[in-house]
mmCIF file of C-alpha atoms and ligand atoms in Angstrom:
data_model
loop_
_atom_site.group_PDB
_atom_site.id
_atom_site.type_symbol
_atom_site.label_atom_id
_atom_site.label_comp_id
_atom_site.label_asym_id
_atom_site.label_seq_id
_atom_site.Cartn_x
_atom_site.Cartn_y
_atom_site.Cartn_z
ATOM 1 C CA UNK A 1 -77.976 34.430 26.502
ATOM 2 C CA UNK A 2 -75.869 31.942 28.441
ATOM 3 C CA UNK A 3 -73.613 29.145 27.313
ATOM 4 C CA UNK A 4 -75.410 25.818 27.325
ATOM 5 C CA UNK A 5 -72.928 24.096 29.655
ATOM 6 C CA UNK A 6 -73.327 26.952 32.147
ATOM 7 C CA UNK A 7 -77.116 26.635 32.088
ATOM 8 C CA UNK A 8 -76.854 22.888 32.720
ATOM 9 C CA UNK A 9 -74.372 23.447 35.566
ATOM 10 C CA UNK A 10 -76.605 26.098 37.154
ATOM 11 C CA UNK A 11 -79.564 23.756 37.075
ATOM 12 C CA UNK A 12 -77.568 21.473 39.365
ATOM 13 C CA UNK A 13 -77.481 18.593 36.887
ATOM 14 C CA UNK A 14 -73.700 18.410 36.571
ATOM 15 C CA UNK A 15 -70.533 20.460 36.912
ATOM 16 C CA UNK A 16 -69.711 22.605 33.909
ATOM 17 C CA UNK A 17 -67.051 20.145 32.762
ATOM 18 C CA UNK A 18 -69.421 17.200 33.146
ATOM 19 C CA UNK A 19 -72.076 19.222 31.286
ATOM 20 C CA UNK A 20 -69.641 19.657 28.399
ATOM 21 C CA UNK A 21 -69.230 15.890 28.274
ATOM 22 C CA UNK A 22 -73.024 15.443 28.227
ATOM 23 C CA UNK A 23 -73.228 17.843 25.281
ATOM 24 C CA UNK A 24 -70.398 16.163 23.371
ATOM 25 C CA UNK A 25 -72.046 12.785 23.994
ATOM 26 C CA UNK A 26 -75.217 14.015 22.267
ATOM 27 C CA UNK A 27 -77.335 13.762 25.412
ATOM 28 C CA UNK A 28 -78.516 17.388 25.347
ATOM 29 C CA UNK A 29 -81.268 18.897 23.199
ATOM 30 C CA UNK A 30 -82.290 22.520 22.723
ATOM 31 C CA UNK A 31 -85.864 22.976 21.512
ATOM 32 C CA UNK A 32 -85.883 19.327 20.471
ATOM 33 C CA UNK A 33 -82.670 19.378 18.425
ATOM 34 C CA UNK A 34 -79.539 17.551 19.626
ATOM 35 C CA UNK A 35 -76.645 19.952 20.222
ATOM 36 C CA UNK A 36 -73.111 18.553 20.243
ATOM 37 C CA UNK A 37 -71.136 21.815 20.011
ATOM 38 C CA UNK A 38 -69.845 23.591 23.085
ATOM 39 C CA UNK A 39 -70.146 27.204 21.928
ATOM 40 C CA UNK A 40 -73.955 27.273 21.713
ATOM 41 C CA UNK A 41 -75.775 29.953 23.698
ATOM 42 C CA UNK A 42 -79.350 29.646 24.895
ATOM 43 C CA UNK A 43 -81.926 32.060 26.223
ATOM 44 C CA UNK A 44 -84.238 31.579 29.189
ATOM 45 C CA UNK A 45 -87.168 30.662 26.920
ATOM 46 C CA UNK A 46 -85.231 27.838 25.179
ATOM 47 C CA UNK A 47 -86.299 24.337 26.166
ATOM 48 C CA UNK A 48 -83.203 22.437 27.270
ATOM 49 C CA UNK A 49 -83.359 18.710 27.983
ATOM 50 C CA UNK A 50 -80.713 16.309 29.271
ATOM 51 C CA UNK A 51 -81.443 12.657 28.508
ATOM 52 C CA UNK A 52 -84.978 13.712 27.641
ATOM 53 C CA UNK A 53 -85.529 15.386 31.023
ATOM 54 C CA UNK A 54 -86.405 19.093 30.915
ATOM 55 C CA UNK A 55 -84.077 21.365 32.819
ATOM 56 C CA UNK A 56 -85.673 23.492 35.441
ATOM 57 C CA UNK A 57 -84.024 26.793 35.954
ATOM 58 C CA UNK A 58 -82.642 26.898 39.459
ATOM 59 C CA UNK A 59 -81.712 30.286 40.846
ATOM 60 C CA UNK A 60 -78.173 30.257 42.223
ATOM 61 C CA UNK A 61 -77.862 30.838 45.975
ATOM 62 C CA UNK A 62 -74.819 31.628 48.083
ATOM 63 C CA UNK A 63 -74.467 31.296 51.847
ATOM 64 C CA UNK A 64 -71.668 31.944 54.323
ATOM 65 C CA UNK A 65 -71.620 29.615 57.326
ATOM 66 C CA UNK A 66 -69.670 29.827 60.561
ATOM 67 C CA UNK A 67 -69.032 26.086 60.640
ATOM 68 C CA UNK A 68 -69.202 24.487 64.076
ATOM 69 C CA UNK A 69 -66.862 21.657 65.052
ATOM 70 C CA UNK A 70 -68.293 18.143 64.802
ATOM 71 C CA UNK A 71 -70.029 18.473 61.428
ATOM 72 C CA UNK A 72 -68.934 17.093 58.075
ATOM 73 C CA UNK A 73 -68.249 19.469 55.163
ATOM 74 C CA UNK A 74 -70.293 17.675 52.549
ATOM 75 C CA UNK A 75 -73.893 17.263 51.520
ATOM 76 C CA UNK A 76 -74.093 13.660 52.739
ATOM 77 C CA UNK A 77 -72.077 11.442 55.045
ATOM 78 C CA UNK A 78 -72.021 7.696 54.534
ATOM 79 C CA UNK A 79 -71.497 7.200 58.271
ATOM 80 C CA UNK A 80 -74.634 9.223 59.004
ATOM 81 C CA UNK A 81 -72.841 12.045 60.786
ATOM 82 C CA UNK A 82 -74.331 15.520 60.756
ATOM 83 C CA UNK A 83 -73.310 17.600 57.730
ATOM 84 C CA UNK A 84 -73.094 21.328 57.090
ATOM 85 C CA UNK A 85 -76.078 20.972 54.750
ATOM 86 C CA UNK A 86 -78.124 19.442 57.618
ATOM 87 C CA UNK A 87 -77.650 22.740 59.489
ATOM 88 C CA UNK A 88 -79.392 24.567 56.635
ATOM 89 C CA UNK A 89 -82.143 21.937 56.350
ATOM 90 C CA UNK A 90 -82.897 22.418 60.063
ATOM 91 C CA UNK A 91 -83.390 26.119 59.276
ATOM 92 C CA UNK A 92 -85.771 25.353 56.411
ATOM 93 C CA UNK A 93 -83.360 25.906 53.497
ATOM 94 C CA UNK A 94 -84.330 23.447 50.780
ATOM 95 C CA UNK A 95 -81.996 24.254 47.890
ATOM 96 C CA UNK A 96 -79.531 21.562 46.792
ATOM 97 C CA UNK A 97 -76.485 23.283 48.183
ATOM 98 C CA UNK A 98 -73.001 21.982 48.924
ATOM 99 C CA UNK A 99 -69.850 23.515 50.379
ATOM 100 C CA UNK A 100 -67.117 25.081 48.274
ATOM 101 C CA UNK A 101 -64.173 23.013 49.486
ATOM 102 C CA UNK A 102 -63.911 21.448 52.904
ATOM 103 C CA UNK A 103 -63.084 22.155 56.473
ATOM 104 C CA UNK A 104 -62.166 19.174 58.654
ATOM 105 C CA UNK A 105 -64.731 17.691 61.064
ATOM 106 C CA UNK A 106 -63.038 19.455 63.981
ATOM 107 C CA UNK A 107 -62.258 22.741 62.164
ATOM 108 C CA UNK A 108 -64.517 25.753 62.661
ATOM 109 C CA UNK A 109 -65.075 28.904 60.634
ATOM 110 C CA UNK A 110 -65.889 30.443 57.280
ATOM 111 C CA UNK A 111 -67.389 28.103 54.688
ATOM 112 C CA UNK A 112 -69.388 29.047 51.603
ATOM 113 C CA UNK A 113 -72.260 26.871 50.430
ATOM 114 C CA UNK A 114 -73.915 27.232 47.062
ATOM 115 C CA UNK A 115 -75.689 25.414 44.251
ATOM 116 C CA UNK A 116 -73.557 27.185 41.635
ATOM 117 C CA UNK A 117 -71.378 24.417 40.224
ATOM 118 C CA UNK A 118 -69.527 26.684 37.885
ATOM 119 C CA UNK A 119 -68.398 29.127 40.562
ATOM 120 C CA UNK A 120 -67.435 26.193 42.790
ATOM 121 C CA UNK A 121 -65.226 24.697 40.100
ATOM 122 C CA UNK A 122 -63.542 27.983 39.441
ATOM 123 C CA UNK A 123 -62.877 28.902 43.069
ATOM 124 C CA UNK A 124 -61.525 25.418 43.760
ATOM 125 C CA UNK A 125 -59.113 25.581 40.842
ATOM 126 C CA UNK A 126 -55.517 26.120 42.047
ATOM 127 C CA UNK A 127 -55.037 28.716 39.293
ATOM 128 C CA UNK A 128 -57.305 31.209 41.052
ATOM 129 C CA UNK A 129 -55.367 31.254 44.332
ATOM 130 C CA UNK A 130 -58.213 32.196 46.663
ATOM 131 C CA UNK A 131 -56.835 33.467 49.998
ATOM 132 C CA UNK A 132 -57.856 31.548 53.118
ATOM 133 C CA UNK A 133 -56.935 32.860 56.545
ATOM 134 C CA UNK A 134 -56.622 30.380 59.416
ATOM 135 C CA UNK A 135 -55.891 30.797 63.094
ATOM 136 C CA UNK A 136 -54.379 27.684 64.636
ATOM 137 C CA UNK A 137 -53.756 26.910 68.274
ATOM 138 C CA UNK A 138 -50.632 24.790 68.233
ATOM 139 C CA UNK A 139 -48.488 22.923 70.726
ATOM 140 C CA UNK A 140 -45.403 24.798 71.868
ATOM 141 C CA UNK A 141 -44.271 28.260 70.854
ATOM 142 C CA UNK A 142 -43.345 28.796 67.231
ATOM 143 C CA UNK A 143 -39.992 30.461 66.518
ATOM 144 C CA UNK A 144 -39.219 33.196 63.997
ATOM 145 C CA UNK A 145 -37.232 30.696 62.002
ATOM 146 C CA UNK A 146 -40.199 28.312 61.824
ATOM 147 C CA UNK A 147 -42.474 31.188 60.742
ATOM 148 C CA UNK A 148 -39.960 31.957 58.000
ATOM 149 C CA UNK A 149 -40.017 28.309 56.890
ATOM 150 C CA UNK A 150 -43.826 28.468 56.651
ATOM 151 C CA UNK A 151 -43.599 31.662 54.596
ATOM 152 C CA UNK A 152 -41.106 30.128 52.203
ATOM 153 C CA UNK A 153 -42.840 26.754 51.921
ATOM 154 C CA UNK A 154 -42.380 23.489 53.787
ATOM 155 C CA UNK A 155 -42.306 19.962 52.432
ATOM 156 C CA UNK A 156 -45.571 18.118 53.054
ATOM 157 C CA UNK A 157 -45.928 14.589 51.686
ATOM 158 C CA UNK A 158 -43.126 15.145 49.195
ATOM 159 C CA UNK A 159 -44.398 18.531 47.891
ATOM 160 C CA UNK A 160 -43.227 21.990 48.814
ATOM 161 C CA UNK A 161 -46.118 24.225 49.854
ATOM 162 C CA UNK A 162 -46.588 27.587 48.134
ATOM 163 C CA UNK A 163 -45.378 30.739 49.902
ATOM 164 C CA UNK A 164 -47.735 31.651 52.754
ATOM 165 C CA UNK A 165 -48.196 34.443 55.240
ATOM 166 C CA UNK A 166 -47.448 33.345 58.806
ATOM 167 C CA UNK A 167 -47.625 35.334 62.017
ATOM 168 C CA UNK A 168 -47.424 34.564 65.724
ATOM 169 C CA UNK A 169 -50.545 36.071 67.342
ATOM 170 C CA UNK A 170 -50.119 35.201 71.020
ATOM 171 C CA UNK A 171 -48.495 32.783 73.422
ATOM 172 C CA UNK A 172 -50.220 31.163 76.403
ATOM 173 C CA UNK A 173 -48.831 32.281 79.782
ATOM 174 C CA UNK A 174 -47.469 28.767 80.487
ATOM 175 C CA UNK A 175 -45.861 28.761 76.986
ATOM 176 C CA UNK A 176 -47.423 25.375 76.231
ATOM 177 C CA UNK A 177 -49.392 26.733 73.258
ATOM 178 C CA UNK A 178 -49.484 29.643 70.863
ATOM 179 C CA UNK A 179 -51.828 31.032 68.220
ATOM 180 C CA UNK A 180 -50.526 31.246 64.656
ATOM 181 C CA UNK A 181 -52.249 33.079 61.809
ATOM 182 C CA UNK A 182 -51.624 31.437 58.446
ATOM 183 C CA UNK A 183 -52.804 32.771 55.090
ATOM 184 C CA UNK A 184 -52.626 30.244 52.276
ATOM 185 C CA UNK A 185 -54.264 29.700 48.929
ATOM 186 C CA UNK A 186 -53.622 26.020 48.472
ATOM 187 C CA UNK A 187 -56.282 23.639 49.715
ATOM 188 C CA UNK A 188 -54.795 20.184 50.059
ATOM 189 C CA UNK A 189 -56.215 17.715 52.548
ATOM 190 C CA UNK A 190 -55.154 18.731 56.084
ATOM 191 C CA UNK A 191 -53.007 21.467 54.561
ATOM 192 C CA UNK A 192 -52.706 23.720 57.602
ATOM 193 C CA UNK A 193 -52.351 20.856 60.077
ATOM 194 C CA UNK A 194 -49.655 19.275 57.922
ATOM 195 C CA UNK A 195 -47.772 22.554 57.433
ATOM 196 C CA UNK A 196 -47.658 23.270 61.148
ATOM 197 C CA UNK A 197 -46.751 19.685 61.978
ATOM 198 C CA UNK A 198 -43.919 19.909 59.449
ATOM 199 C CA UNK A 199 -42.329 22.704 61.510
ATOM 200 C CA UNK A 200 -42.840 20.811 64.775
ATOM 201 C CA UNK A 201 -46.078 22.356 66.092
ATOM 202 C CA UNK A 202 -49.099 20.036 65.888
ATOM 203 C CA UNK A 203 -52.460 21.795 65.676
ATOM 204 C CA UNK A 204 -54.737 21.542 68.697
ATOM 205 C CA UNK A 205 -57.561 23.715 67.321
ATOM 206 C CA UNK A 206 -58.165 25.210 63.887
ATOM 207 C CA UNK A 207 -60.440 28.046 62.816
ATOM 208 C CA UNK A 208 -60.856 29.685 59.396
ATOM 209 C CA UNK A 209 -61.326 33.407 59.863
ATOM 210 C CA UNK A 210 -61.644 34.359 56.233
ATOM 211 C CA UNK A 211 -62.325 32.869 52.812
ATOM 212 C CA UNK A 212 -61.746 34.957 49.677
ATOM 213 C CA UNK A 213 -62.040 38.172 51.676
ATOM 214 C CA UNK A 214 -65.276 37.090 53.405
ATOM 215 C CA UNK A 215 -65.011 37.261 57.186
ATOM 216 C CA UNK A 216 -67.333 36.033 59.926
ATOM 217 C CA UNK A 217 -68.315 39.564 60.950
ATOM 218 C CA UNK A 218 -71.968 39.381 62.005
ATOM 219 C CA UNK A 219 -71.813 35.597 62.514
ATOM 220 C CA UNK A 220 -70.193 35.375 65.955
ATOM 221 C CA UNK A 221 -71.551 31.955 66.913
ATOM 222 C CA UNK A 222 -70.723 28.620 65.367
ATOM 223 C CA UNK A 223 -73.671 27.386 63.303
ATOM 224 C CA UNK A 224 -74.826 30.878 62.265
ATOM 225 C CA UNK A 225 -75.107 31.618 58.548
ATOM 226 C CA UNK A 226 -76.222 34.359 56.197
ATOM 227 C CA UNK A 227 -76.820 34.893 52.495
ATOM 228 C CA UNK A 228 -74.051 36.609 50.566
ATOM 229 C CA UNK A 229 -74.994 40.015 49.214
ATOM 230 C CA UNK A 230 -75.159 40.449 45.403
ATOM 231 C CA UNK A 231 -72.011 42.585 45.671
ATOM 232 C CA UNK A 232 -70.144 39.819 47.505
ATOM 233 C CA UNK A 233 -71.257 37.291 44.893
ATOM 234 C CA UNK A 234 -69.946 39.562 42.129
ATOM 235 C CA UNK A 235 -66.575 39.815 43.857
ATOM 236 C CA UNK A 236 -66.358 36.016 44.069
ATOM 237 C CA UNK A 237 -67.315 35.671 40.433
ATOM 238 C CA UNK A 238 -64.619 38.138 39.442
ATOM 239 C CA UNK A 239 -62.038 36.278 41.530
ATOM 240 C CA UNK A 240 -62.719 33.104 39.619
ATOM 241 C CA UNK A 241 -62.044 34.691 36.228
HETATM 242 N N1 URA B 1 -56.286 22.732 56.681
HETATM 243 C C1 URA B 1 -56.521 21.731 57.561
HETATM 244 O O1 URA B 1 -55.592 21.061 57.990
HETATM 245 N N2 URA B 1 -57.787 21.513 57.931
HETATM 246 C C2 URA B 1 -58.832 22.252 57.526
HETATM 247 O O2 URA B 1 -59.962 22.009 57.923
HETATM 248 C C3 URA B 1 -58.575 23.297 56.620
HETATM 249 C C4 URA B 1 -57.295 23.512 56.216
#
């Protein structure tokens, strides 16, 4: 037995919150009867309809992509640019998947794609503080004091960022650039680029090494992807609870 809003979300019709609204609005029926309460549980054999359309059970899928630069982190792009979902379509994946969160057009690295709206909502919620590990090539050489500022939080667009882990990884021989590892759990637009800019080191290149403990081990080349194992999916589901 699963909660009705979860079943609707899994079928890819709407997010769990939007599914709750559909239920409250009287647009959902179970075995022909309108249900307007949120606590109702249904079994696989129950006939659920939204606006008179039967729900088809869609099995949830979970993929980890090593995102290349030059692709958009969404299912569609109004400017017609290539998206992360296009990469899967080219490989014959037909499920209606979308990325959990975003990486910028020019950022590479770990990105999860799924059709599980409920898990997406939970992992994206600031309350769950999912760790994301980035390696940034920045201009100049970062000082210990600047690393400390990043750890304590810097002001970006009027808001102080949450405490982060920050480490200098290496410095180029000409000292024009360095590599900084930053572990954060916030996910504001251009978060890492803005944090590093705030301490005087604009990002030249950005790569996400890890998302929620999932690394790119086994996916060395940009554009490669794999399915998450059932154990990895369980870990993600536990994180979001
Ligand atoms: N922070 C950024 O600035 N860009 C990304 O793509 C991800 C995090």
